[in-house]
């Protein structure tokens, strides 16, 4: 659920039933990572996902230290948000001060900080004309290219969509991220810089299926690691059922 009040209730139930020995599909951690980019970042480090440098930030001092490390510009994201909401490019000290004033308003004693907040800070990848949305369900992948909006740096939520045929290298990178997440399905936001790919964000539950529903071509990952192009309609429900069965049979 997108509303955090109801999502918190759902998350509490998931944690409780997981203690009964019930296996969740996808895993509890991946369910809790929904609308939690900071948890995604922590999981990404543990699972060795290939992402831009990404950090959780809860104090002004940590933000300032990371700005020294990453240099301007860098990206700030609220932990919740979709379609580019809550995503900002910090290009100079003025932008940085605005972020501090808006998101680090809580004061507390005994913690040695001038303000508490909760953000994700990410390395900026320059000169991107767009990014890729790749959805993989079981062994079927669909891809959508999203162009960056005019005078902006964000592609998510731009609605400047192109169903161009993806490179096999992109599909293989996406599949490797899915395998590291150990999820039967995944929605990935991927940036490409020359021949290198970076995972920007992922969701393993409650993601939009526009890419899968509207793609004119699909690709099936074969056991030998190659990809087969599919031009006929692929039903996401059938692929999800196969993915669930594959998890249960392991």
XYZ file of C-alpha atoms in Angstrom:
250
model
C 0.000 0.000 0.000
C 1.306 3.461 -0.876
C -0.220 5.329 2.151
C 2.369 4.945 4.894
C -0.211 4.559 7.670
C -1.701 1.424 6.124
C 1.679 0.224 4.871
C 3.013 0.279 8.432
C 0.150 -1.983 9.487
C 0.921 -4.373 6.616
C 4.632 -4.382 7.444
C 3.891 -5.195 11.102
C 1.776 -8.171 10.012
C 4.487 -9.375 7.617
C 7.117 -9.267 10.353
C 4.813 -11.095 12.763
C 3.833 -13.924 10.385
C 7.449 -14.376 9.283
C 8.123 -15.420 12.895
C 5.729 -18.328 12.365
C 8.151 -19.834 9.870
C 6.060 -18.755 6.873
C 8.118 -18.085 3.754
C 7.166 -14.812 2.117
C 7.396 -14.302 -1.651
C 9.265 -12.086 -2.222
C 11.278 -12.031 1.011
C 10.377 -9.930 4.051
C 13.344 -7.621 3.445
C 12.274 -6.920 -0.125
C 8.696 -6.238 0.961
C 9.909 -3.805 3.619
C 12.066 -2.086 0.981
C 8.931 -0.902 -0.839
C 8.881 2.920 -0.675
C 12.042 2.761 1.444
C 14.966 3.858 -0.709
C 17.263 3.999 2.294
C 16.658 0.331 3.058
C 17.179 -0.387 -0.645
C 20.594 1.274 -0.360
C 21.558 -0.862 2.647
C 20.414 -4.048 0.930
C 22.270 -2.995 -2.208
C 25.541 -2.794 -0.304
C 25.065 -6.195 1.343
C 23.972 -7.894 -1.884
C 26.697 -6.135 -3.900
C 24.293 -4.536 -6.357
C 26.025 -2.238 -8.806
C 24.746 1.220 -7.936
C 26.155 4.743 -7.897
C 27.696 5.581 -4.524
C 24.664 5.747 -2.226
C 24.322 6.662 1.454
C 21.708 7.092 4.174
C 21.773 10.470 5.885
C 20.109 11.385 9.177
C 22.109 14.421 10.335
C 23.208 17.731 8.859
C 26.813 16.899 9.641
C 26.655 13.657 7.689
C 25.152 15.478 4.703
C 27.941 18.059 4.758
C 30.590 15.339 5.005
C 29.108 13.516 2.011
C 28.994 16.721 -0.017
C 32.743 16.949 0.520
C 33.150 13.348 -0.613
C 30.863 13.421 -3.667
C 31.326 17.100 -4.603
C 28.661 19.137 -6.376
C 26.449 18.120 -8.013
C 25.024 15.174 -6.104
C 21.532 13.709 -5.784
C 19.263 13.793 -2.747
C 16.160 11.597 -2.481
C 13.491 11.324 0.150
C 13.206 7.728 1.305
C 9.610 7.643 0.027
C 8.422 8.867 -3.346
C 7.836 7.740 -6.912
C 7.796 9.231 -10.452
C 10.716 11.543 -9.534
C 8.905 13.084 -6.565
C 11.323 13.843 -3.744
C 14.401 13.742 -6.003
C 16.699 16.787 -6.126
C 19.996 17.704 -7.749
C 22.216 19.595 -5.314
C 24.412 21.749 -7.534
C 25.807 24.266 -5.075
C 25.776 25.424 -1.452
C 22.526 27.340 -1.964
C 20.722 24.140 -3.027
C 22.292 22.354 -0.083
C 21.111 24.947 2.412
C 17.561 24.705 1.028
C 17.587 20.935 1.532
C 18.871 21.336 5.084
C 16.199 23.914 5.879
C 13.405 21.725 4.479
C 14.389 18.238 5.616
C 16.555 18.641 8.734
C 14.176 20.594 10.941
C 14.121 18.361 14.011
C 16.370 19.424 16.874
C 17.458 17.104 19.649
C 19.809 17.217 22.611
C 22.612 14.802 23.308
C 23.200 13.743 19.696
C 25.716 16.385 18.679
C 23.843 17.496 15.574
C 22.306 20.749 14.403
C 19.367 18.940 12.797
C 17.869 15.491 12.233
C 16.324 14.294 8.987
C 16.171 11.194 6.809
C 17.381 11.236 3.215
C 19.289 9.218 0.676
C 22.324 10.793 -0.951
C 23.529 9.422 -4.267
C 26.377 10.078 -6.652
C 25.321 12.115 -9.702
C 25.849 10.504 -13.108
C 26.327 13.375 -15.583
C 25.120 13.773 -19.168
C 22.404 11.136 -19.090
C 19.780 11.569 -21.795
C 17.498 9.035 -20.120
C 17.361 5.768 -18.242
C 15.843 2.304 -18.616
C 12.922 0.723 -16.838
C 13.361 -3.047 -16.980
C 10.796 -5.426 -15.519
C 11.692 -9.086 -15.171
C 9.083 -11.632 -14.124
C 10.472 -15.135 -13.759
C 12.553 -15.457 -16.951
C 10.699 -12.861 -19.084
C 12.024 -9.301 -19.437
C 10.519 -6.137 -20.918
C 12.298 -2.790 -21.269
C 11.272 0.838 -21.688
C 13.567 3.803 -22.361
C 12.622 7.021 -20.554
C 14.019 10.326 -21.770
C 15.024 13.071 -19.372
C 12.642 16.019 -19.247
C 13.731 19.301 -20.839
C 15.910 21.379 -18.502
C 15.834 18.570 -15.944
C 17.957 15.582 -14.928
C 15.128 13.144 -14.109
C 13.657 10.537 -16.430
C 11.284 8.778 -14.040
C 7.850 10.306 -14.362
C 8.734 12.176 -17.567
C 6.287 10.156 -19.724
C 8.817 10.562 -22.553
C 8.742 6.847 -23.291
C 10.338 4.855 -26.099
C 9.946 1.122 -26.604
C 13.341 0.801 -28.261
C 14.997 -2.611 -28.415
C 17.407 -3.010 -25.495
C 20.957 -4.270 -25.785
C 21.520 -7.813 -24.602
C 24.134 -6.417 -22.200
C 21.408 -4.338 -20.504
C 19.122 -7.356 -20.162
C 21.937 -9.470 -18.737
C 22.842 -6.757 -16.231
C 19.192 -6.497 -15.163
C 18.920 -10.274 -14.794
C 22.062 -10.369 -12.662
C 20.499 -7.781 -10.331
C 17.319 -9.886 -10.069
C 19.369 -12.972 -9.212
C 21.240 -11.114 -6.472
C 17.927 -9.923 -5.032
C 16.584 -13.519 -5.049
C 13.169 -12.300 -6.144
C 10.818 -13.972 -8.656
C 10.123 -10.550 -10.158
C 11.612 -7.082 -10.045
C 11.223 -3.586 -11.468
C 14.572 -1.880 -12.076
C 15.586 1.687 -12.905
C 18.927 1.463 -14.709
C 21.282 4.174 -15.931
C 23.680 3.497 -18.788
C 26.899 5.457 -19.202
C 28.718 4.287 -22.319
C 29.117 0.513 -21.796
C 28.557 0.603 -18.039
C 25.262 0.099 -16.180
C 24.154 1.315 -12.753
C 21.093 0.297 -10.756
C 19.377 3.459 -9.514
C 16.364 1.942 -7.724
C 14.478 -1.329 -7.491
C 11.071 -2.544 -6.393
C 10.032 -6.147 -5.832
C 6.427 -5.511 -4.916
C 3.591 -3.122 -5.821
C 5.273 -1.688 -8.921
C 3.598 -0.428 -12.080
C 3.341 -2.870 -14.969
C 3.068 -0.353 -17.851
C 6.353 -1.558 -19.348
C 5.327 -5.207 -19.282
C 1.769 -4.546 -20.435
C 2.711 -2.388 -23.433
C 6.060 -3.670 -24.707
C 5.914 -4.764 -28.370
C 8.705 -7.287 -27.786
C 9.855 -9.347 -24.815
C 12.932 -11.397 -24.067
C 13.215 -14.789 -22.397
C 16.332 -15.688 -20.431
C 17.493 -19.182 -21.381
C 19.394 -21.677 -19.250
C 22.617 -21.087 -21.205
C 22.515 -17.347 -20.383
C 21.369 -16.210 -23.818
C 18.153 -14.332 -24.609
C 15.294 -15.269 -26.938
C 13.216 -12.478 -28.500
C 9.442 -12.911 -28.167
C 7.057 -10.951 -30.396
C 3.795 -12.449 -29.165
C 1.767 -11.284 -26.165
C 3.135 -12.283 -22.774
C 0.719 -12.426 -19.836
C 2.302 -11.161 -16.640
C 0.025 -13.301 -14.444
C 1.299 -16.494 -16.092
C 4.907 -15.399 -15.669
C 4.310 -14.509 -12.004
C 2.768 -17.924 -11.346
C 5.852 -19.576 -12.880
C 8.083 -17.393 -10.715
C 6.224 -18.351 -7.539
C 6.430 -22.057 -8.419
C 10.166 -21.737 -9.095
C 10.701 -20.288 -5.599
C 8.562 -22.960 -3.915
C 10.387 -25.784 -5.727
C 13.845 -24.656 -4.659
